[in-house]
XYZ file of C-alpha atoms in Angstrom:
742
model
C -22.988 42.117 -20.404
C -25.186 39.139 -21.142
C -28.589 39.083 -19.364
C -29.187 36.493 -16.634
C -31.283 33.692 -17.659
C -34.786 33.741 -16.648
C -36.558 31.097 -14.425
C -40.375 31.090 -14.171
C -41.187 30.613 -10.625
C -44.877 30.780 -10.941
C -47.184 32.051 -8.125
C -46.929 35.570 -9.052
C -43.059 35.473 -8.928
C -41.534 37.790 -11.489
C -39.185 36.603 -14.036
C -36.145 38.695 -13.106
C -32.480 38.139 -12.450
C -33.254 38.679 -8.863
C -35.830 35.830 -9.048
C -32.962 33.667 -10.451
C -30.832 34.313 -7.495
C -33.710 33.165 -5.258
C -34.206 30.070 -7.437
C -30.477 29.170 -6.970
C -30.629 29.250 -3.268
C -30.720 26.047 -1.357
C -34.387 25.116 -0.736
C -33.904 25.114 3.067
C -32.744 28.670 2.600
C -35.947 29.638 0.917
C -37.943 28.043 3.781
C -38.859 25.082 1.452
C -39.231 21.728 3.198
C -37.782 18.263 2.805
C -40.539 17.616 0.066
C -39.197 20.210 -2.236
C -35.620 18.749 -2.015
C -36.922 15.279 -2.848
C -38.982 16.756 -5.670
C -36.200 18.745 -7.229
C -32.885 16.890 -6.569
C -31.269 18.235 -9.678
C -32.041 21.801 -8.641
C -30.514 21.033 -5.179
C -27.379 19.641 -6.745
C -27.082 22.475 -9.166
C -27.462 25.055 -6.307
C -24.832 23.214 -4.308
C -22.315 23.059 -7.139
C -22.798 26.638 -8.110
C -22.244 27.979 -4.612
C -19.538 25.517 -3.397
C -16.339 27.171 -2.783
C -13.865 24.174 -3.583
C -11.684 23.297 -6.450
C -13.329 20.919 -8.879
C -10.157 19.515 -10.392
C -9.067 17.288 -7.539
C -12.495 15.479 -7.669
C -11.862 14.615 -11.277
C -8.683 12.837 -10.181
C -10.736 11.135 -7.348
C -13.357 9.907 -9.962
C -10.491 8.737 -12.361
C -9.044 6.843 -9.341
C -12.517 5.482 -8.534
C -12.741 3.857 -12.092
C -9.445 2.152 -11.570
C -10.509 0.844 -8.156
C -13.836 -0.275 -9.649
C -11.870 -2.593 -12.071
C -10.232 -4.143 -9.266
C -13.615 -4.595 -7.323
C -15.470 -5.828 -10.234
C -15.238 -9.577 -11.100
C -15.483 -10.270 -14.890
C -14.783 -8.689 -18.368
C -18.543 -8.020 -18.892
C -18.609 -6.127 -15.718
C -15.651 -4.049 -16.710
C -17.215 -3.207 -20.077
C -20.512 -2.320 -18.486
C -18.687 -0.005 -16.082
C -17.123 1.817 -19.122
C -20.441 1.835 -20.846
C -22.200 3.285 -17.742
C -19.656 6.125 -17.557
C -20.061 7.086 -21.202
C -23.752 6.824 -21.068
C -23.982 8.982 -17.976
C -21.978 11.731 -19.868
C -24.034 11.278 -23.028
C -27.353 11.393 -21.074
C -26.194 14.648 -19.359
C -25.220 16.262 -22.717
C -28.658 15.262 -24.316
C -30.867 16.162 -21.374
C -29.598 19.629 -20.710
C -28.170 20.773 -23.921
C -28.565 24.547 -23.926
C -30.048 24.583 -20.395
C -27.888 27.110 -18.712
C -29.674 26.701 -15.275
C -28.154 23.248 -14.860
C -24.786 23.904 -16.456
C -22.715 22.916 -13.356
C -24.487 19.639 -12.874
C -24.252 18.998 -16.591
C -20.646 19.543 -16.699
C -19.952 17.467 -13.568
C -21.804 14.390 -14.999
C -19.935 14.626 -18.316
C -16.557 15.027 -16.898
C -17.207 12.574 -14.076
C -18.719 9.777 -16.367
C -15.736 10.105 -18.736
C -13.128 10.199 -16.144
C -14.600 7.058 -14.566
C -14.867 5.107 -17.843
C -11.214 6.265 -18.736
C -10.099 4.915 -15.289
C -11.493 1.555 -15.958
C -10.162 1.383 -19.439
C -6.547 2.391 -18.317
C -6.014 -0.202 -15.794
C -7.737 -2.896 -17.986
C -5.336 -2.021 -20.845
C -2.538 -2.071 -18.448
C -3.296 -5.460 -16.992
C -3.605 -6.972 -20.684
C -0.311 -5.385 -21.802
C 1.998 -6.051 -18.903
C 0.508 -9.114 -17.184
C 2.453 -12.283 -17.380
C 0.692 -15.784 -17.030
C 2.312 -17.652 -14.192
C 3.674 -21.087 -14.775
C 1.373 -24.001 -14.340
C 2.957 -25.888 -11.506
C 6.036 -25.925 -9.327
C 9.159 -27.426 -11.090
C 12.862 -28.048 -10.920
C 14.609 -27.196 -14.179
C 17.947 -26.021 -15.629
C 17.652 -22.461 -17.057
C 19.677 -20.012 -18.905
C 18.818 -16.391 -18.508
C 19.903 -12.774 -18.899
C 20.223 -10.923 -15.671
C 17.839 -8.018 -15.832
C 18.289 -6.806 -12.170
C 20.296 -7.578 -9.209
C 19.392 -6.898 -5.540
C 21.920 -7.532 -2.763
C 19.998 -8.640 0.515
C 22.921 -9.359 3.009
C 20.403 -9.384 5.909
C 18.859 -12.448 4.446
C 22.182 -13.820 3.195
C 21.305 -13.927 -0.354
C 21.267 -12.140 -3.731
C 17.984 -11.693 -5.586
C 18.248 -11.800 -9.436
C 15.486 -11.133 -12.041
C 16.158 -13.028 -15.165
C 14.770 -13.144 -18.530
C 14.805 -16.962 -19.727
C 13.097 -18.828 -22.501
C 10.390 -21.412 -21.857
C 11.578 -24.906 -22.766
C 8.001 -25.790 -24.099
C 6.820 -22.856 -25.804
C 10.178 -21.079 -26.544
C 8.502 -17.826 -25.152
C 10.454 -15.394 -23.202
C 9.386 -15.141 -19.680
C 10.609 -13.176 -16.550
C 11.359 -14.985 -13.272
C 13.032 -13.984 -10.099
C 15.332 -16.264 -8.092
C 17.139 -16.094 -4.857
C 20.747 -16.990 -4.746
C 22.662 -18.011 -1.566
C 25.269 -15.448 -0.975
C 27.964 -18.186 -0.560
C 27.352 -19.260 -4.101
C 27.719 -15.823 -5.165
C 31.142 -15.456 -3.444
C 32.313 -18.488 -5.324
C 31.392 -17.132 -8.519
C 32.787 -13.604 -8.099
C 36.281 -14.583 -8.702
C 35.901 -13.168 -12.328
C 35.174 -9.579 -11.078
C 31.558 -9.912 -10.068
C 29.794 -11.510 -12.860
C 26.311 -11.684 -11.439
C 25.235 -8.260 -12.436
C 23.030 -6.688 -14.980
C 23.825 -7.763 -18.428
C 25.283 -11.248 -17.568
C 24.026 -14.483 -19.029
C 23.894 -17.408 -16.535
C 22.997 -20.937 -16.283
C 21.658 -22.554 -13.110
C 19.568 -25.385 -11.728
C 16.491 -23.536 -10.146
C 13.359 -24.582 -8.130
C 10.431 -22.494 -9.580
C 6.860 -22.049 -8.467
C 3.987 -19.896 -9.463
C 3.820 -16.440 -7.576
C 2.036 -17.244 -4.084
C -1.447 -16.315 -3.790
C -2.697 -14.766 -0.386
C -2.195 -17.006 2.393
C -5.367 -15.720 3.912
C -8.127 -13.319 2.981
C -6.611 -9.905 3.527
C -2.969 -10.979 3.312
C -0.482 -9.678 0.869
C -1.452 -10.515 -2.714
C 1.750 -11.290 -4.322
C 0.122 -12.888 -7.271
C -1.294 -9.576 -8.199
C 1.932 -7.591 -7.787
C 3.784 -10.240 -9.786
C 1.231 -9.964 -12.541
C 1.964 -6.331 -13.022
C 5.593 -6.796 -12.682
C 5.612 -9.338 -15.411
C 6.909 -12.170 -13.203
C 5.864 -15.626 -14.326
C 7.533 -17.591 -11.440
C 9.725 -17.088 -8.411
C 12.157 -19.566 -6.845
C 15.694 -20.158 -5.714
C 18.968 -21.449 -7.319
C 20.111 -25.025 -6.462
C 23.859 -25.377 -6.261
C 26.332 -23.389 -8.168
C 25.330 -20.641 -10.616
C 27.307 -20.728 -13.922
C 28.251 -17.597 -15.872
C 27.811 -18.409 -19.468
C 28.501 -14.800 -20.841
C 30.025 -12.346 -18.564
C 28.378 -8.791 -18.339
C 29.760 -6.001 -20.197
C 32.120 -3.711 -18.112
C 29.903 -2.766 -15.187
C 28.665 0.794 -15.324
C 25.377 2.763 -15.268
C 23.229 3.613 -12.296
C 22.899 0.123 -10.833
C 26.893 -0.092 -10.487
C 26.976 3.531 -9.062
C 24.090 2.564 -6.581
C 25.796 -0.568 -5.294
C 29.310 1.318 -4.993
C 27.592 4.169 -2.995
C 25.798 1.678 -0.764
C 29.123 -0.066 0.064
C 30.977 3.125 0.548
C 28.430 4.562 3.061
C 28.501 1.072 4.934
C 32.165 1.309 5.151
C 31.986 4.818 6.680
C 29.127 4.131 9.216
C 29.195 0.987 11.282
C 26.365 -1.350 12.260
C 22.693 -0.821 11.894
C 23.103 2.971 11.484
C 25.319 2.095 8.417
C 22.592 0.184 6.807
C 20.007 2.961 7.240
C 22.471 5.553 6.030
C 23.012 3.250 2.945
C 19.365 3.216 2.377
C 18.934 7.055 2.513
C 21.997 7.464 0.216
C 21.200 4.725 -2.458
C 17.728 3.263 -1.710
C 19.411 -0.065 -0.752
C 17.325 -1.653 2.204
C 18.721 -5.174 1.865
C 21.257 -4.773 4.485
C 18.794 -3.632 7.218
C 18.440 -6.261 10.032
C 14.831 -7.658 10.408
C 14.897 -6.658 14.059
C 15.364 -2.993 13.124
C 12.859 -3.086 10.488
C 10.391 -4.517 12.793
C 11.201 -1.802 15.476
C 10.874 0.868 12.827
C 7.473 -0.664 11.707
C 6.095 -0.725 15.252
C 7.065 2.756 15.878
C 5.327 4.162 12.903
C 8.844 4.999 11.180
C 8.846 2.608 8.261
C 8.081 5.405 5.944
C 11.806 6.714 6.690
C 13.265 3.711 5.177
C 11.426 4.051 1.905
C 12.795 6.632 -0.490
C 9.779 8.591 -1.215
C 8.168 12.158 -0.496
C 10.254 12.992 2.662
C 13.644 12.315 1.146
C 13.090 13.563 -2.340
C 11.430 16.786 -0.867
C 14.467 17.208 1.473
C 16.973 16.884 -1.253
C 15.147 19.138 -3.794
C 14.294 21.685 -1.021
C 18.126 21.681 -0.205
C 19.214 22.137 -3.787
C 16.601 24.865 -4.243
C 17.639 26.822 -1.312
C 21.272 26.458 -1.749
C 21.251 27.487 -5.488
C 18.801 30.507 -4.707
C 21.389 31.765 -2.040
C 24.411 31.147 -4.009
C 23.151 32.831 -7.180
C 21.919 35.739 -5.223
C 25.441 36.383 -4.398
C 26.444 37.311 -7.790
C 24.719 40.637 -9.008
C 25.386 39.879 -12.685
C 23.281 36.716 -12.476
C 20.756 38.016 -9.988
C 19.934 41.066 -12.207
C 19.496 39.104 -15.473
C 18.086 35.862 -14.487
C 14.937 35.121 -12.390
C 16.480 33.390 -9.465
C 13.290 31.171 -8.643
C 13.362 29.899 -11.974
C 17.136 28.940 -11.894
C 16.860 27.645 -8.406
C 13.930 25.458 -9.529
C 16.108 24.138 -12.365
C 18.715 23.093 -9.831
C 16.273 21.429 -7.473
C 14.648 19.384 -10.502
C 18.045 18.040 -11.426
C 18.940 17.153 -7.863
C 15.492 15.477 -7.582
C 15.828 13.545 -10.726
C 19.355 12.568 -10.086
C 18.444 11.309 -6.725
C 15.428 9.487 -7.994
C 17.580 7.656 -10.546
C 20.336 6.871 -8.145
C 18.078 5.317 -5.597
C 16.438 2.830 -8.074
C 13.565 4.925 -9.619
C 10.866 2.950 -7.573
C 7.422 3.817 -8.104
C 7.017 5.700 -4.841
C 10.212 7.544 -5.497
C 8.989 8.582 -9.116
C 5.662 9.579 -7.776
C 7.280 11.806 -5.102
C 9.672 13.356 -7.763
C 6.737 14.165 -10.130
C 4.820 15.870 -7.372
C 8.085 17.711 -6.302
C 8.582 18.877 -9.832
C 4.981 20.232 -9.903
C 5.809 22.312 -6.790
C 9.046 23.538 -8.375
C 6.954 24.715 -11.301
C 4.497 26.522 -9.131
C 7.376 28.238 -7.309
C 9.026 29.287 -10.529
C 5.683 30.742 -11.788
C 5.114 32.414 -8.276
C 2.039 30.448 -7.669
C 1.058 28.812 -4.395
C 2.976 25.532 -4.026
C 0.629 23.939 -1.682
C -2.569 23.231 -3.438
C -4.842 20.255 -3.856
C -4.656 20.843 -7.637
C -1.032 20.190 -7.610
C -1.649 16.964 -5.585
C -4.427 15.970 -8.067
C -2.096 16.250 -11.037
C 0.644 14.407 -9.445
C -1.878 11.600 -8.612
C -3.116 11.454 -12.132
C 0.330 11.475 -13.559
C 1.204 8.385 -11.446
C -2.038 6.540 -12.213
C -1.682 6.975 -15.899
C 1.845 5.306 -15.731
C 1.178 2.791 -12.914
C -2.661 2.583 -12.493
C -2.144 -0.812 -10.356
C -0.312 1.262 -7.632
C -3.576 2.488 -6.420
C -4.356 -0.595 -4.390
C -0.839 -0.648 -2.910
C -0.071 0.737 0.528
C 2.603 3.025 -0.721
C 0.391 5.073 -3.032
C -2.405 5.219 -0.692
C -0.178 6.166 2.232
C 1.823 8.817 0.344
C -1.257 10.504 -0.981
C -3.147 10.253 2.123
C -0.282 12.156 4.100
C 0.126 14.787 1.409
C -3.702 15.345 1.369
C -3.708 15.528 5.115
C -0.800 18.065 5.123
C -2.095 20.330 2.350
C -5.716 20.364 3.788
C -4.459 21.131 7.304
C -2.079 23.952 6.339
C -4.423 25.626 3.907
C -7.253 25.662 6.411
C -8.114 29.348 7.627
C -7.520 28.482 11.384
C -3.997 27.159 10.659
C -3.098 30.003 8.191
C -4.251 32.465 11.030
C -2.111 30.481 13.694
C 1.066 30.493 11.466
C 0.668 34.106 10.147
C 3.622 36.220 10.637
C 3.290 38.522 13.554
C 5.421 40.657 16.067
C 6.493 38.099 18.712
C 9.776 36.647 20.293
C 11.644 33.997 18.654
C 10.642 31.683 21.599
C 7.018 32.143 20.900
C 7.464 31.638 17.187
C 9.414 28.472 17.657
C 6.783 27.359 20.005
C 4.189 27.787 17.428
C 6.187 25.899 14.987
C 6.630 23.033 17.367
C 2.894 22.788 18.031
C 2.271 22.833 14.386
C 4.689 20.117 13.865
C 3.115 17.915 16.595
C -0.439 18.778 15.139
C 0.744 17.729 11.684
C 2.250 14.479 12.733
C -1.118 13.785 14.628
C -3.266 14.536 11.542
C -0.981 12.368 9.438
C -1.140 9.279 11.844
C -4.957 9.679 11.926
C -5.115 9.848 8.166
C -2.880 6.911 7.659
C -4.241 4.672 10.529
C -7.174 3.077 8.418
C -5.010 2.384 5.453
C -2.216 0.812 7.702
C -4.670 -1.320 9.521
C -6.372 -2.356 6.228
C -3.136 -3.542 4.533
C -0.885 -4.727 7.568
C -3.531 -5.219 10.237
C -1.209 -3.544 12.768
C -0.364 0.092 13.515
C 2.020 1.761 15.865
C 0.059 3.675 18.393
C 2.639 6.063 19.489
C 3.922 6.848 15.901
C 2.928 10.452 15.959
C 5.222 11.078 19.044
C 7.947 9.225 17.417
C 7.630 11.106 14.179
C 7.685 14.604 15.767
C 11.500 13.725 16.686
C 12.335 11.455 13.849
C 11.209 13.313 10.922
C 13.226 16.749 11.830
C 16.343 14.467 12.848
C 16.297 12.570 9.498
C 15.389 15.698 7.329
C 17.468 18.352 8.944
C 20.360 16.362 10.361
C 21.019 12.865 9.142
C 20.341 13.402 5.355
C 22.221 16.770 5.188
C 25.215 15.096 7.079
C 25.210 12.205 4.675
C 25.490 14.611 1.780
C 28.226 16.542 3.607
C 30.105 13.373 4.173
C 30.012 12.220 0.582
C 31.103 15.635 -0.505
C 33.947 15.833 1.901
C 35.142 12.167 1.014
C 36.080 13.623 -2.391
C 38.990 15.392 -0.485
C 39.363 12.836 2.195
C 37.848 14.896 4.929
C 34.541 13.299 5.524
C 35.304 11.410 8.743
C 33.788 14.110 11.144
C 30.517 14.250 9.175
C 30.179 10.361 9.197
C 30.805 10.349 12.936
C 27.811 12.628 13.374
C 25.746 10.555 10.925
C 26.601 7.589 13.095
C 25.245 9.202 16.330
C 22.218 10.711 14.582
C 21.107 7.415 13.073
C 21.772 5.448 16.331
C 19.534 8.038 18.096
C 16.764 7.297 15.276
C 17.115 3.581 16.069
C 17.119 4.111 19.810
C 13.757 5.980 19.366
C 12.291 3.349 17.317
C 13.127 0.507 19.682
C 12.192 2.562 22.577
C 8.779 3.380 21.050
C 8.065 -0.262 19.880
C 8.935 -1.678 23.206
C 6.360 0.365 25.131
C 3.171 -1.472 26.413
C 0.338 -1.237 23.810
C 2.570 0.232 21.137
C 1.122 -1.881 18.412
C -2.539 -2.329 17.831
C -3.531 -5.459 15.811
C -6.955 -5.594 14.030
C -8.525 -8.226 11.913
C -9.207 -7.813 8.200
C -11.691 -4.659 7.727
C -14.306 -5.067 5.200
C -14.305 -3.185 1.822
C -17.351 -1.067 3.097
C -15.343 -0.031 6.240
C -12.234 1.193 4.263
C -14.614 2.924 1.796
C -16.143 4.923 4.533
C -12.796 5.991 5.820
C -11.719 7.041 2.468
C -14.740 8.808 1.418
C -14.737 10.702 4.769
C -11.107 11.656 4.416
C -11.572 12.836 0.789
C -14.615 14.978 1.788
C -12.689 16.522 4.780
C -9.612 17.187 2.498
C -11.197 18.375 -0.564
C -14.393 20.242 0.497
C -14.314 23.725 1.939
C -16.445 25.759 4.504
C -18.649 24.398 7.171
C -19.761 21.398 4.945
C -16.433 19.954 5.275
C -17.454 18.613 8.755
C -19.918 16.271 7.109
C -16.845 14.071 6.214
C -16.711 13.176 9.952
C -19.995 11.315 9.540
C -18.689 8.379 7.212
C -15.470 8.295 9.181
C -17.287 7.861 12.506
C -19.521 5.101 10.956
C -16.358 3.416 9.597
C -14.917 3.679 12.992
C -17.924 1.941 14.654
C -17.828 -0.793 11.915
C -14.163 -1.290 12.561
C -14.664 -1.633 16.294
C -17.376 -4.297 15.491
C -15.474 -6.382 13.030
C -15.421 -9.911 14.293
C -12.200 -11.765 14.599
C -12.188 -14.865 12.787
C -12.447 -17.882 14.778
C -10.636 -20.333 12.594
C -8.046 -19.495 9.960
C -7.086 -21.893 7.261
C -3.984 -21.308 4.955
C -4.013 -21.757 1.282
C -2.622 -25.074 1.288
C -4.348 -26.409 4.527
C -1.051 -26.941 6.262
C -1.317 -23.774 8.563
C -4.425 -23.493 10.705
C -4.987 -20.913 13.571
C -7.821 -21.096 16.052
C -8.577 -18.092 18.252
C -9.401 -18.950 21.926
C -9.146 -17.335 25.320
C -6.972 -18.417 28.155
C -7.743 -18.900 31.773
C -6.965 -15.114 32.257
C -9.451 -14.162 29.443
C -6.593 -13.062 27.283
C -7.048 -13.806 23.483
C -4.558 -16.661 22.292
C -3.914 -18.150 18.972
C -3.730 -22.006 18.698
C -1.603 -23.099 15.719
C -1.897 -26.594 14.161
C 1.847 -26.575 13.174
C 4.663 -24.889 15.001
C 6.058 -23.471 11.844
C 9.560 -22.095 11.568
C 8.151 -19.554 8.891
C 7.778 -16.187 10.306
C 5.554 -15.362 7.380
C 2.996 -18.025 8.159
C 3.133 -17.153 11.810
C 2.847 -13.490 11.337
C -0.091 -13.782 8.984
C -2.125 -15.921 11.286
C -1.237 -13.509 14.358
C -2.167 -10.365 12.402
C -5.398 -11.666 10.943
C -6.425 -13.038 14.405
C -5.600 -9.755 16.084
C -3.446 -11.470 18.659
C 0.003 -10.144 19.800
C 1.273 -13.086 21.882
C 3.248 -16.076 20.361
C 0.947 -18.922 19.199
C 0.459 -21.909 21.236
C 0.959 -25.293 19.384
C -2.489 -26.989 19.308
C -1.020 -30.319 20.763
C -0.026 -28.295 23.945
C -3.614 -26.948 24.421
C -5.236 -28.862 27.359
C -8.645 -29.117 25.581
C -7.254 -30.452 22.306
C -6.851 -34.167 21.558
C -4.040 -35.082 19.212
C -2.689 -38.302 17.795
C 0.042 -38.544 15.237
C -2.329 -38.147 12.220
C -5.051 -35.662 13.452
C -5.985 -33.083 16.195
C -9.459 -32.733 17.387
C -10.740 -29.631 19.185
C -14.192 -28.650 20.411
C -15.032 -24.890 20.859
C -18.048 -23.050 21.957
C -19.417 -20.171 19.652
C -22.750 -18.921 19.056
C -24.377 -20.961 21.757
C -23.284 -24.403 20.340
C -20.300 -26.590 20.278
C -18.180 -26.745 17.163
C -15.962 -30.014 16.625
C -12.862 -29.296 14.485
C -10.794 -32.108 13.037
C -7.432 -31.126 11.418
C -4.892 -33.230 9.748
C -1.288 -32.946 10.942
C 0.459 -34.825 8.044
C -0.237 -36.852 4.918
C -0.093 -40.474 6.313
C -2.659 -42.743 5.154
C -5.487 -43.308 7.635
C -7.914 -46.301 7.335
C -10.989 -45.020 5.309
C -13.654 -46.319 7.689
C -12.088 -44.762 10.796
C -11.644 -41.577 8.864
C -15.218 -41.589 7.666
C -16.522 -42.137 11.269
C -14.312 -39.329 12.586
C -15.497 -36.868 9.851
C -19.177 -37.709 10.700
C -18.599 -36.686 14.247
C -16.940 -33.326 13.171
C -18.362 -29.977 11.959
C -15.307 -28.949 10.143
C -12.433 -30.931 8.713
C -9.223 -29.481 7.495
C -6.512 -31.152 5.562
C -3.669 -30.361 3.178
C -4.409 -33.536 1.025
C -7.441 -34.803 -0.873
C -9.876 -36.549 1.436
C -12.127 -39.287 0.103
C -15.858 -38.810 -0.491
C -16.580 -40.974 2.433
C -15.258 -38.207 4.741
C -18.465 -35.997 5.102
C -18.432 -33.587 8.043
C -21.529 -31.654 9.163
C -20.638 -28.307 7.886
C -17.270 -27.920 5.975
C -14.638 -30.092 4.375
C -11.644 -27.800 3.663
C -9.347 -30.302 1.910
C -6.957 -29.685 -0.830
C -9.671 -30.120 -3.486
C -11.675 -27.181 -2.040
C -8.765 -25.064 -1.075
C -7.257 -25.137 -4.704
C -10.640 -23.424 -5.732
C -11.048 -21.008 -2.678
C -7.594 -20.300 -1.480
C -7.228 -19.373 2.231
C -10.222 -19.191 4.408
C -11.442 -17.084 7.374
C -14.274 -18.585 9.293
C -16.617 -16.918 11.642
C -18.438 -19.647 13.462
C -20.747 -17.373 15.363
C -22.090 -15.834 12.060
C -21.760 -19.066 10.156
C -19.741 -17.125 7.429
C -16.793 -18.377 5.465
C -14.580 -15.634 3.716
C -12.141 -16.961 1.066
C -9.383 -15.399 -1.059
C -11.018 -16.387 -4.276
C -14.257 -14.397 -3.761
C -12.062 -11.156 -3.909
C -10.304 -12.191 -7.057
C -12.956 -12.729 -9.703
C -11.645 -13.353 -13.339
C -8.449 -11.091 -13.069
C -5.546 -12.509 -14.859
C -3.436 -13.288 -11.927
C -6.039 -15.572 -10.499
C -6.774 -17.430 -13.655
C -3.422 -19.039 -12.995
C -4.764 -20.922 -9.963
C -6.101 -24.299 -11.037
C -9.427 -25.685 -9.993
């Protein structure tokens, strides 16, 4: 056995292995003061790493993900290159400084691995952006295009069909990918030849195309970024009839099976329940009514509509258990084959088939990959619930789709899984769920309590992410999920599978009747929960620092072990305080200057939103309401008693920060006499217009006309703090923002 390394301690201390143990103790355990910690931070870190009882592997995944996030946060290529260089230099410095020094082996290894993982994360997303990114078209246009149909998505709820086409640019002759919406009545006219608007057809149509829309306001959904990684150069809509130039080959493949399955399920189950059953069976969400989607969202049940972890896990678990029980009935097989391995194979086939059948979207593939790792662990006799399995699944997804890390789907899925694994692997929960001699009533009661506790923990873990991305969260989601998740997992989905199986022999009607009532119950729970007072909490856009505190605290709570785990509550608490103090923007200006929202208080002291235009667009209205943190319907500015509106402009004076602010907003693009406009601008602090204003218009503080907004995008203005937040300041020189003209 190798002798333990000697550490000279000085002051008469002996150079013995015992002395080494003393040296590795934390300074405060040896009675040393804070000054010793400050003088020897490397020794303190080495001691902590040596004695920590957590798995290091998940932290490597966290650092790799941190490198990807750093690329999105940093602004320019030289900063991305510097980040890669910094990671590599950290690894080289640790290798050079402590080569052969065994006393700092843990710290050295941590610095080398983390430095390289961080650099690799930055490099992976940078390469991905350069490879798949598609430059958006320069400006809106109306043109006649001929394209190959890559994908078709039926959206009956919006009365349209969405097609993704590969077309050739008329000027450069380069291929580009565009997405257009086709009115459903046009599709009906052209389907006389047995449904030609499917994958593989070549069509010709007159289309209105525009570049992918940038965020309307700071914190709004960034479709330009999503379109960049999807390779979309433009989006738009068809004008008039769509002509089929070359019919598609005889329809087959997964897309045809998916559409046929969705149609079959909707025929068996009526109404809204049928649209949700079709979503569970085939991943087709296009038929779900907007009112039902809103209710599911406000009740915290939207995750049930997206085919991801819950659905894939249910299918794989059912296939695994059924295969295991059936194979055990045959001694000849049970004595010659390891049943867990065979059952894992059956579960894997079921999971992959279900993933492909439901469209193989990124969340579904991610969940399938994680489930495959669980099956491997079960087949090997290992613990299926482990942080290492979660980390491997996360790295697998990020290697294929690194851009998914900034999307809510990835963040919510892994936050939920992390919370579940951390909770169920903690010693108190293990002790609570441990088998014991007790009645079935007591055992069932413990399971119900644990189910509710799990729902609460998941809701707490997801709340910051939901608020960051959607600015709204269902307050009673934990209570709704306690009933809805078992209802979907153990009743609705098995009944859908049973109904499909029985339909093969024409006996599926009883199963579909039960499916109908189970999903009607799910919708009733969603609507009841969403209609309760205070069911929805709206918050303005939280800062990057706030969400970073929540994430770091959650990761520490989930991945650390022992009493030190409680330290994760500290950043989470600071994040909660910062969230509570997040100021609500006083003025919100849309990216084009057409939509303006102003937060005020009515006579009852209730927060209200004044809207410059009474827009028919629910997208614009919802963005203004959510970013302002207001739940009631907006009030047209011209109806507000304190506003003065003419045909061309509205003027409003509001008090913020101990002073009056005069706002002047253009209502249209009608010409105004320049001298009168200049005089009005001179009396105003802020002027907003969706057109170019002359130089003679010079307000006291801000002129947000089209010239400025083309550079900045939408604005959120805090008058009391005299701070302006723009969309552009978060974009930097990433490819999707370079498409925005100056």
